[in-house]
Coordinates of C-alpha atoms in Angstrom, one line a residue:
Chain A
M4 CA -18.2 -16.6 -35.1
A5 CA -16.9 -17.2 -31.6
E6 CA -17.1 -14.2 -29.3
N7 CA -14.1 -12.2 -28.3
I8 CA -13.1 -12.7 -24.7
L9 CA -10.2 -10.4 -24.7
K10 CA -9.9 -7.3 -26.8
I11 CA -6.9 -4.9 -26.6
E12 CA -7.1 -1.6 -28.5
G13 CA -4.1 0.6 -29.0
L14 CA -2.4 -0.4 -25.8
T15 CA 0.6 1.8 -25.0
K16 CA 2.8 1.4 -21.9
K17 CA 5.7 3.7 -21.1
Y18 CA 8.2 3.6 -18.3
S19 CA 9.3 7.2 -17.9
E20 CA 10.5 8.0 -21.5
R21 CA 11.0 4.4 -22.6
V22 CA 8.1 2.9 -24.6
L23 CA 7.6 -0.7 -23.5
L24 CA 4.5 -1.5 -25.5
N25 CA 3.5 0.6 -28.5
N26 CA 0.0 0.6 -29.8
I27 CA -0.8 -3.1 -29.4
D28 CA -4.0 -4.4 -30.9
L29 CA -5.0 -8.0 -30.1
T30 CA -8.2 -10.0 -29.8
V31 CA -8.6 -13.4 -28.3
K32 CA -11.6 -15.6 -29.0
K33 CA -13.3 -17.9 -26.7
G34 CA -11.5 -21.3 -26.6
E35 CA -8.4 -19.9 -28.4
V36 CA -4.9 -20.4 -27.3
V37 CA -2.6 -17.5 -28.2
V38 CA 1.1 -17.9 -27.6
I39 CA 3.2 -14.7 -27.3
L40 CA 6.8 -15.1 -28.4
G41 CA 9.6 -12.6 -28.6
P42 CA 13.2 -11.9 -27.3
S43 CA 13.5 -11.2 -23.6
G44 CA 12.8 -7.7 -22.7
C45 CA 10.4 -7.2 -25.7
G46 CA 7.5 -6.5 -23.5
K47 CA 5.5 -9.8 -23.6
S48 CA 5.3 -10.2 -19.8
T49 CA 4.4 -6.6 -19.4
L50 CA 1.6 -7.2 -21.9
L51 CA 0.2 -9.9 -19.7
R52 CA 0.6 -7.8 -16.6
C53 CA -1.3 -5.0 -18.3
I54 CA -4.2 -7.3 -19.1
N55 CA -4.5 -8.1 -15.4
A56 CA -4.2 -4.4 -14.5
L57 CA -1.0 -5.0 -12.5
E58 CA 0.7 -2.2 -14.5
P59 CA -0.6 1.3 -15.1
I60 CA -0.9 2.0 -18.8
Q61 CA -0.5 5.2 -20.8
G62 CA -2.9 4.6 -23.6
G63 CA -5.4 2.3 -25.1
K64 CA -8.2 0.1 -23.8
I65 CA -8.5 -3.5 -22.6
F66 CA -11.8 -5.3 -22.6
I67 CA -12.8 -8.6 -20.9
D68 CA -15.9 -9.6 -22.7
N69 CA -17.5 -6.2 -23.0
D70 CA -16.2 -4.8 -19.7
E71 CA -13.3 -2.4 -19.8
I72 CA -10.6 -3.3 -17.3
T73 CA -8.8 0.0 -18.1
A74 CA -11.8 2.1 -17.2
K75 CA -11.2 4.6 -14.3
N76 CA -14.1 3.2 -12.3
A77 CA -13.4 -0.5 -13.2
H78 CA -14.0 -2.8 -10.2
L79 CA -10.6 -4.5 -10.5
P80 CA -11.1 -7.3 -7.9
L81 CA -14.3 -8.3 -9.7
L82 CA -12.7 -8.3 -13.1
R83 CA -9.6 -10.1 -11.9
Q84 CA -11.7 -13.0 -10.8
R85 CA -12.5 -13.5 -14.4
I86 CA -8.8 -13.5 -15.5
G87 CA -6.6 -16.2 -14.1
M88 CA -3.0 -15.4 -13.9
V89 CA -0.1 -17.8 -13.2
F90 CA 3.4 -16.3 -12.6
Q91 CA 6.9 -17.5 -13.2
S92 CA 7.7 -17.7 -9.5
Y93 CA 4.5 -19.7 -8.6
D94 CA 3.8 -17.4 -5.6
L95 CA 2.0 -19.8 -3.4
F96 CA 1.1 -18.4 0.0
S97 CA 3.8 -20.0 2.2
H98 CA 1.7 -20.0 5.4
L99 CA -1.1 -22.1 3.9
T100 CA -1.2 -25.7 2.8
V101 CA -1.9 -26.6 -0.8
M102 CA -5.6 -26.9 -0.1
G103 CA -5.5 -23.6 1.9
N104 CA -3.9 -21.9 -1.1
I105 CA -6.6 -23.1 -3.4
L106 CA -9.6 -22.5 -1.1
L107 CA -8.7 -18.9 -0.1
A108 CA -10.0 -17.0 -3.0
P109 CA -13.0 -19.1 -3.9
C110 CA -14.2 -19.0 -0.3
K111 CA -13.2 -15.5 0.7
V112 CA -13.7 -13.6 -2.5
Q113 CA -16.5 -15.6 -4.3
K114 CA -18.1 -16.7 -0.9
R115 CA -18.6 -20.2 -2.3
D116 CA -19.3 -23.2 -0.2
K117 CA -16.1 -24.6 1.3
K118 CA -17.1 -28.3 0.8
E119 CA -18.0 -27.8 -2.8
V120 CA -14.7 -26.0 -3.6
M121 CA -12.7 -28.6 -1.7
K122 CA -14.3 -31.3 -3.8
E123 CA -13.5 -29.5 -7.0
A124 CA -9.9 -28.7 -5.8
Q125 CA -9.3 -32.4 -5.0
E126 CA -10.5 -33.4 -8.4
W127 CA -8.1 -31.0 -10.0
L128 CA -5.2 -32.0 -7.8
E129 CA -5.7 -35.6 -8.8
R130 CA -5.9 -34.7 -12.4
V131 CA -2.5 -32.9 -12.3
G132 CA -1.0 -35.8 -10.3
L133 CA -1.0 -34.1 -6.9
G134 CA -3.9 -35.9 -5.2
K135 CA -1.9 -36.8 -2.1
K136 CA -0.3 -33.3 -1.6
A137 CA -3.4 -31.4 -0.4
N138 CA -2.2 -31.1 3.1
Q139 CA 1.4 -30.3 2.4
Y140 CA 3.0 -26.9 2.6
P141 CA 4.5 -25.2 -0.4
R142 CA 8.0 -25.6 1.0
Q143 CA 7.6 -29.4 0.9
L144 CA 6.9 -29.3 -2.8
S145 CA 9.2 -29.2 -5.8
G146 CA 9.1 -26.3 -8.3
G147 CA 7.0 -28.3 -10.8
E148 CA 4.6 -29.3 -8.1
K149 CA 4.3 -25.8 -6.8
Q150 CA 3.5 -24.5 -10.3
R151 CA 0.8 -27.1 -10.8
V152 CA -0.7 -26.1 -7.6
A153 CA -0.6 -22.5 -8.7
I154 CA -2.5 -23.5 -11.9
V155 CA -5.1 -25.4 -9.9
R156 CA -5.5 -22.4 -7.5
T157 CA -6.3 -20.2 -10.5
L158 CA -8.6 -22.7 -12.2
C159 CA -10.8 -23.1 -9.1
M160 CA -11.8 -19.4 -9.5
H161 CA -13.3 -20.4 -12.9
P162 CA -11.7 -17.7 -14.9
E163 CA -12.8 -17.0 -18.4
I164 CA -9.3 -16.6 -19.6
L165 CA -5.9 -17.8 -18.3
L166 CA -2.7 -15.8 -18.5
L167 CA 0.4 -17.9 -18.1
D168 CA 3.5 -15.8 -17.7
E169 CA 6.7 -17.9 -18.4
I170 CA 5.4 -20.5 -16.0
T171 CA 8.3 -22.9 -16.7
A172 CA 11.1 -20.4 -16.7
A173 CA 12.1 -21.1 -13.1
L174 CA 11.9 -24.8 -13.3
D175 CA 14.5 -27.5 -13.8
P176 CA 14.4 -28.8 -17.3
E177 CA 13.0 -32.2 -16.3
K178 CA 10.2 -30.6 -14.4
V179 CA 9.1 -28.5 -17.4
H180 CA 7.2 -31.4 -19.0
E181 CA 5.0 -32.1 -16.1
V182 CA 3.7 -28.5 -16.0
L183 CA 3.3 -28.1 -19.7
N184 CA 1.4 -31.4 -20.0
V185 CA -1.1 -29.9 -17.6
V186 CA -1.5 -26.8 -19.8
L187 CA -1.8 -29.0 -23.0
D188 CA -4.6 -30.9 -21.2
L189 CA -6.3 -27.6 -20.4
S190 CA -6.2 -26.5 -24.0
K191 CA -8.0 -29.7 -25.0
D192 CA -10.7 -28.8 -22.6
G193 CA -11.2 -25.6 -24.6
K194 CA -9.8 -23.2 -22.1
T195 CA -9.0 -19.7 -23.4
M196 CA -5.4 -18.9 -22.8
V197 CA -2.7 -16.3 -23.5
I198 CA 0.7 -17.9 -22.9
V199 CA 4.1 -16.3 -22.7
T200 CA 6.8 -18.9 -23.0
H201 CA 10.3 -19.7 -24.2
E202 CA 9.5 -23.3 -24.9
M203 CA 9.3 -23.3 -28.7
R204 CA 8.2 -26.9 -29.2
F205 CA 5.5 -26.4 -26.6
A206 CA 4.4 -23.2 -28.3
R207 CA 4.1 -25.0 -31.6
A208 CA 2.2 -27.8 -30.1
I209 CA -0.4 -25.8 -28.2
A210 CA -0.9 -22.5 -30.1
D211 CA -3.8 -21.7 -32.3
R212 CA -2.1 -18.5 -33.1
I213 CA 1.4 -17.1 -32.5
V214 CA 1.9 -13.5 -31.8
F215 CA 5.5 -12.4 -32.2
I216 CA 6.5 -9.2 -30.3
D217 CA 9.7 -7.3 -30.7
D218 CA 10.6 -3.9 -29.2
G219 CA 7.1 -3.4 -27.8
E220 CA 5.3 -4.0 -31.1
I221 CA 3.5 -6.9 -32.7
V222 CA 5.7 -7.8 -35.6
E223 CA 4.0 -10.9 -36.8
E224 CA 0.8 -12.8 -36.2
S225 CA 0.2 -16.2 -37.8
N226 CA -0.6 -19.8 -37.2
P227 CA 2.1 -21.9 -35.6
E228 CA 2.9 -24.0 -38.6
E229 CA 3.5 -21.0 -40.8
F230 CA 5.4 -19.1 -38.1
F231 CA 7.9 -21.9 -37.3
T232 CA 8.4 -23.1 -40.9
N233 CA 8.1 -19.9 -42.9
P234 CA 8.3 -16.8 -40.8
K235 CA 7.4 -13.7 -42.8
T236 CA 9.6 -11.1 -41.2
D237 CA 13.4 -11.0 -40.8
R238 CA 13.0 -10.2 -37.1
A239 CA 11.1 -13.4 -36.5
K240 CA 13.6 -15.4 -38.6
Q241 CA 16.4 -14.0 -36.5
F242 CA 14.6 -14.8 -33.3
L243 CA 13.9 -18.4 -34.4
S244 CA 17.5 -19.0 -35.5
S245 CA 18.7 -18.0 -32.0
F246 CA 17.2 -21.3 -30.8
E247 CA 19.4 -23.4 -33.1
Y248 CA 23.0 -24.3 -32.4
S249 CA 25.4 -24.4 -35.2
N250 CA 27.9 -27.2 -35.3
D251 CA 31.0 -25.1 -35.6
K252 CA 33.1 -27.3 -33.3
V253 CA 32.7 -30.3 -35.5
G254 CA 33.5 -28.4 -38.6
A255 CA 36.6 -26.9 -37.2
E256 CA 38.2 -30.2 -36.5
Chain B
M10 CA 31.5 -27.7 52.2
P11 CA 31.2 -23.9 52.8
D12 CA 27.9 -22.6 54.0
L13 CA 26.1 -21.2 50.9
G14 CA 23.3 -19.8 52.9
L15 CA 20.7 -21.8 51.0
D16 CA 18.9 -22.5 54.2
I17 CA 17.3 -19.0 54.2
L18 CA 15.2 -20.1 51.2
F19 CA 13.4 -22.6 53.3
K20 CA 12.7 -20.2 56.1
G21 CA 9.0 -19.1 56.1
N22 CA 7.7 -18.5 52.6
N23 CA 10.9 -17.0 51.3
F24 CA 11.0 -19.1 48.2
M25 CA 7.4 -18.4 47.3
R26 CA 8.2 -14.7 47.7
L27 CA 11.0 -15.0 45.2
L28 CA 8.7 -16.6 42.7
E29 CA 6.1 -13.9 43.3
G30 CA 8.8 -11.3 42.5
L31 CA 9.7 -13.2 39.4
F32 CA 6.1 -13.1 38.4
V33 CA 6.0 -9.4 38.7
A34 CA 9.0 -9.1 36.4
F35 CA 7.3 -11.5 34.0
K36 CA 4.1 -9.6 34.1
I37 CA 5.7 -6.2 33.4
S38 CA 7.5 -7.5 30.3
M39 CA 4.5 -9.5 29.0
I40 CA 2.1 -6.5 29.3
S41 CA 4.7 -4.3 27.7
V42 CA 5.2 -6.7 24.7
A43 CA 1.5 -7.1 24.4
I44 CA 1.0 -3.4 24.0
S45 CA 4.2 -3.0 21.9
I46 CA 3.1 -5.5 19.2
P47 CA 0.0 -3.6 17.9
L48 CA 1.7 -0.2 18.3
G49 CA 4.8 -1.6 16.5
L50 CA 2.5 -2.9 13.7
V51 CA 1.1 0.6 13.2
V52 CA 4.5 2.3 13.4
G53 CA 6.2 -0.3 11.1
T54 CA 3.4 0.0 8.6
L55 CA 3.7 3.8 8.6
M56 CA 7.4 3.4 8.0
T57 CA 6.9 1.5 4.8
L58 CA 4.9 4.5 3.4
N59 CA 8.2 6.2 2.7
N60 CA 7.0 9.5 4.1
K61 CA 10.0 11.7 4.8
I62 CA 8.6 13.4 7.9
L63 CA 7.4 10.1 9.4
K64 CA 10.8 8.6 8.8
A65 CA 12.6 11.5 10.5
V66 CA 10.4 11.3 13.5
F67 CA 10.8 7.6 13.8
N68 CA 14.6 7.9 13.4
I69 CA 14.7 10.4 16.4
Y70 CA 12.5 8.1 18.4
V71 CA 14.5 5.0 17.7
N72 CA 17.7 6.8 18.5
I73 CA 16.4 8.1 21.8
V74 CA 15.5 4.5 22.7
R75 CA 18.9 3.3 21.7
I76 CA 21.0 6.0 23.4
M77 CA 19.1 6.5 26.6
P78 CA 19.8 3.9 29.3
Q79 CA 16.6 2.3 30.4
L80 CA 17.2 3.4 33.9
V81 CA 17.2 7.1 32.9
L82 CA 14.0 6.6 31.1
L83 CA 12.5 4.9 34.2
Y84 CA 13.6 7.9 36.3
I85 CA 12.2 10.4 33.9
V86 CA 8.8 8.7 33.9
Y87 CA 8.6 7.8 37.5
F88 CA 10.1 10.9 39.2
G89 CA 10.0 13.5 36.4
A90 CA 6.6 13.0 34.9
S91 CA 4.8 12.7 38.2
R92 CA 6.2 16.1 39.3
L93 CA 5.8 17.8 36.0
L94 CA 2.3 16.5 35.1
D95 CA 1.2 16.2 38.7
I96 CA 0.2 12.6 38.2
N97 CA 1.1 9.8 40.5
V98 CA 2.2 6.7 38.5
S99 CA 3.0 3.6 40.4
G100 CA 6.4 2.0 39.8
E101 CA 4.8 -0.8 37.8
V102 CA 2.9 1.5 35.5
A103 CA 6.0 3.6 35.0
A104 CA 7.9 0.4 34.1
V105 CA 5.2 -0.7 31.6
I106 CA 5.3 2.8 30.0
V107 CA 9.0 2.8 29.6
F108 CA 9.2 -0.8 28.3
T109 CA 6.4 -0.2 25.9
F110 CA 8.2 2.9 24.6
W111 CA 11.2 0.8 24.1
G112 CA 9.3 -2.2 22.7
T113 CA 7.3 -0.2 20.2
A114 CA 10.5 1.2 18.7
E115 CA 12.0 -2.3 18.3
M116 CA 8.8 -3.9 17.1
G117 CA 8.3 -1.0 14.6
D118 CA 11.7 -1.7 13.2
L119 CA 11.0 -5.5 13.1
V120 CA 7.6 -5.0 11.4
R121 CA 9.2 -2.7 8.8
G122 CA 11.8 -5.3 8.0
A123 CA 9.2 -8.1 7.8
M124 CA 7.0 -6.1 5.5
I125 CA 9.8 -5.3 3.2
S126 CA 10.9 -8.9 3.2
I127 CA 7.6 -10.1 1.8
P128 CA 8.0 -10.3 -2.0
K129 CA 6.0 -8.1 -4.3
H130 CA 4.7 -11.2 -6.0
Q131 CA 2.8 -12.3 -2.9
Y132 CA 0.7 -9.1 -3.2
E133 CA 0.3 -9.5 -6.9
S134 CA -0.7 -13.1 -7.0
A135 CA -3.3 -12.4 -4.2
E136 CA -4.6 -9.4 -6.1
S137 CA -4.8 -11.4 -9.3
L138 CA -7.0 -13.9 -7.6
G139 CA -9.5 -11.0 -7.0
L140 CA -8.7 -10.3 -3.4
V141 CA -9.3 -6.7 -2.4
K142 CA -6.5 -4.8 -0.6
S143 CA -7.8 -5.5 2.9
Q144 CA -8.2 -9.2 2.2
V145 CA -4.7 -9.3 0.8
F146 CA -3.4 -8.0 4.1
A147 CA -5.7 -10.0 6.3
Y148 CA -5.3 -13.4 4.7
V149 CA -1.9 -13.3 3.0
I150 CA 0.5 -10.6 4.2
I151 CA -0.2 -10.3 7.9
P152 CA -0.3 -14.1 8.6
Q153 CA 3.1 -14.4 6.9
M154 CA 4.5 -11.4 8.8
V155 CA 3.3 -12.7 12.2
R156 CA 5.1 -15.9 11.6
R157 CA 8.3 -14.0 11.0
L158 CA 7.6 -11.6 13.9
I159 CA 6.7 -14.0 16.7
P160 CA 10.1 -15.5 17.2
L161 CA 11.7 -12.1 17.1
S162 CA 9.2 -10.6 19.6
I163 CA 9.8 -13.5 21.9
N164 CA 13.4 -12.6 22.0
L165 CA 12.3 -9.1 22.9
I166 CA 10.4 -10.6 25.8
T167 CA 13.5 -12.3 27.2
R168 CA 15.5 -9.1 27.0
M169 CA 12.7 -7.2 28.8
I170 CA 12.6 -9.8 31.5
K171 CA 16.3 -9.3 32.1
T172 CA 15.9 -5.6 32.1
T173 CA 13.2 -5.7 34.7
S174 CA 16.0 -6.1 37.2
L175 CA 16.3 -2.3 36.9
V176 CA 12.7 -1.5 38.1
L177 CA 13.6 -2.1 41.7
M178 CA 15.2 1.3 41.4
I179 CA 11.8 2.9 41.2
G180 CA 10.4 0.9 44.0
V181 CA 8.9 -2.1 42.3
V182 CA 9.2 -5.2 44.3
E183 CA 10.3 -7.7 41.7
V184 CA 12.5 -10.8 42.2
L185 CA 15.8 -9.0 42.8
K186 CA 14.2 -6.7 45.3
V187 CA 12.7 -9.6 47.1
A188 CA 16.1 -11.3 47.2
Q189 CA 17.6 -8.2 48.8
Q190 CA 14.9 -8.1 51.4
I191 CA 15.4 -11.7 52.3
I192 CA 19.2 -11.2 52.6
E193 CA 18.8 -8.1 54.7
A194 CA 16.3 -9.8 57.1
N195 CA 18.7 -12.7 57.6
R196 CA 22.0 -10.7 57.8
V197 CA 22.7 -11.9 61.3
S198 CA 21.5 -15.5 61.2
S199 CA 23.1 -16.4 57.9
P200 CA 25.7 -13.9 56.8
N201 CA 26.5 -16.0 53.7
G202 CA 22.9 -15.8 52.5
A203 CA 23.8 -13.3 49.7
F204 CA 25.5 -16.0 47.6
G205 CA 22.8 -18.6 47.9
V206 CA 19.9 -16.2 47.3
Y207 CA 21.4 -14.5 44.3
L208 CA 22.4 -17.9 42.9
V209 CA 18.8 -18.9 43.1
V210 CA 17.8 -15.6 41.4
F211 CA 20.3 -16.4 38.7
I212 CA 18.8 -19.8 38.1
L213 CA 15.3 -18.4 38.1
Y214 CA 16.1 -15.8 35.4
F215 CA 17.9 -18.5 33.5
L216 CA 15.0 -21.0 33.6
V217 CA 12.5 -18.4 32.4
C218 CA 14.5 -16.9 29.7
W219 CA 16.0 -20.2 28.4
S220 CA 12.6 -21.9 28.2
I221 CA 11.2 -18.8 26.3
S222 CA 14.0 -18.8 23.8
L223 CA 13.6 -22.6 23.3
F224 CA 10.0 -21.9 22.5
A225 CA 11.0 -19.2 20.0
K226 CA 13.4 -21.6 18.4
Y227 CA 10.6 -24.2 18.1
L228 CA 8.3 -21.7 16.4
E229 CA 11.0 -20.6 14.1
K230 CA 11.6 -24.2 13.0
K231 CA 7.9 -25.0 12.7
W232 CA 7.2 -22.0 10.4
R233 CA 10.2 -22.0 8.3

């Protein structure tokens, strides 16, 4: 049996009196791609932010391998190096070039050799189709290009697990593809990923497992084929039907 | 053509003396800005902590700077402080003290604004890459802030250079004072000298401040 990279036990997150996440249990195995779906505001982004300790939590434990990230004495910077996170708004550092953005953490945090990291970064950039952009500044790139750089920046830290938080939500529709193709490619490499997305076809194509969250609780957990063709719960059915358009107009004429 | 009295400028080393006076003005404002920037960074950072007492103190401070004419501040430091504390500050030092007092308030406000304007996500994405707090500031936040601040602080320099025309009132021999001296000394030989000499002073101020603000514009464009 493959080892668990991520283990969440009884995670509870409240914001004043409102419960955002209620008693979440989730494990992710090495090499597994888990896609989290759910209506907006259901807490799926919050869940990812909790895994990276960007949000204080009110109950439960989160482990990366066997190290508890929620422990009081956890060395967060060290643990975060092992968790790669990509955000919806790319968040490249605007004063650095593409290469500068990628090099910063490996060189300053992991103290790796600059030449070696540069070589690796260049290989990644070429792989995601940005080989010629290394010396450009973020403002010179399109949204899709920025997001691919953000992914490379995270990958060069060699994280054990990648968290992707609605990475295509801010992109023009025609740019979504170029970013998602990169992610599909990574899944073929066997990267462990937890993905929050609104792209249903992408979710179906990439997921090993779908976790459906509603109202801060895991409502359904199943393989993608089953989830999309035959959801078990009414809430999941309702959610999936919201992505279809009825043809009322034609019928009315 | 009427006699503009420009001939005085070429008497002796009059023109050099004007340039030296301009340099004094430039020096006072540069030193003041150089001290104001680090102090302003500290003050501005403290302001973002949202501490009520600090905020109140800073508000009083900023308002004093806004309300008090710079000349009054100069008099307080130059005449008042030397009597009260029994220390003898030179006019130039008094000017640097007052301009720094003023510059720190303005820089503090600019720094506060720049810090607030940096999105939360910049901190988060840096932290999620494993940077510790001090690295987040050193490599991500401060470099971005400096880029926003430099054009603004250059504008502060030009305003200070203009305001140095007040320091002749506390005995500093800067460009305007030199101009007065030249005009006085030549009152008999060229009575129209005032126009020509002040015209040159005007042009000198203009050249310095204009080129500095061109530089600020250039930086602003380069870092946008």
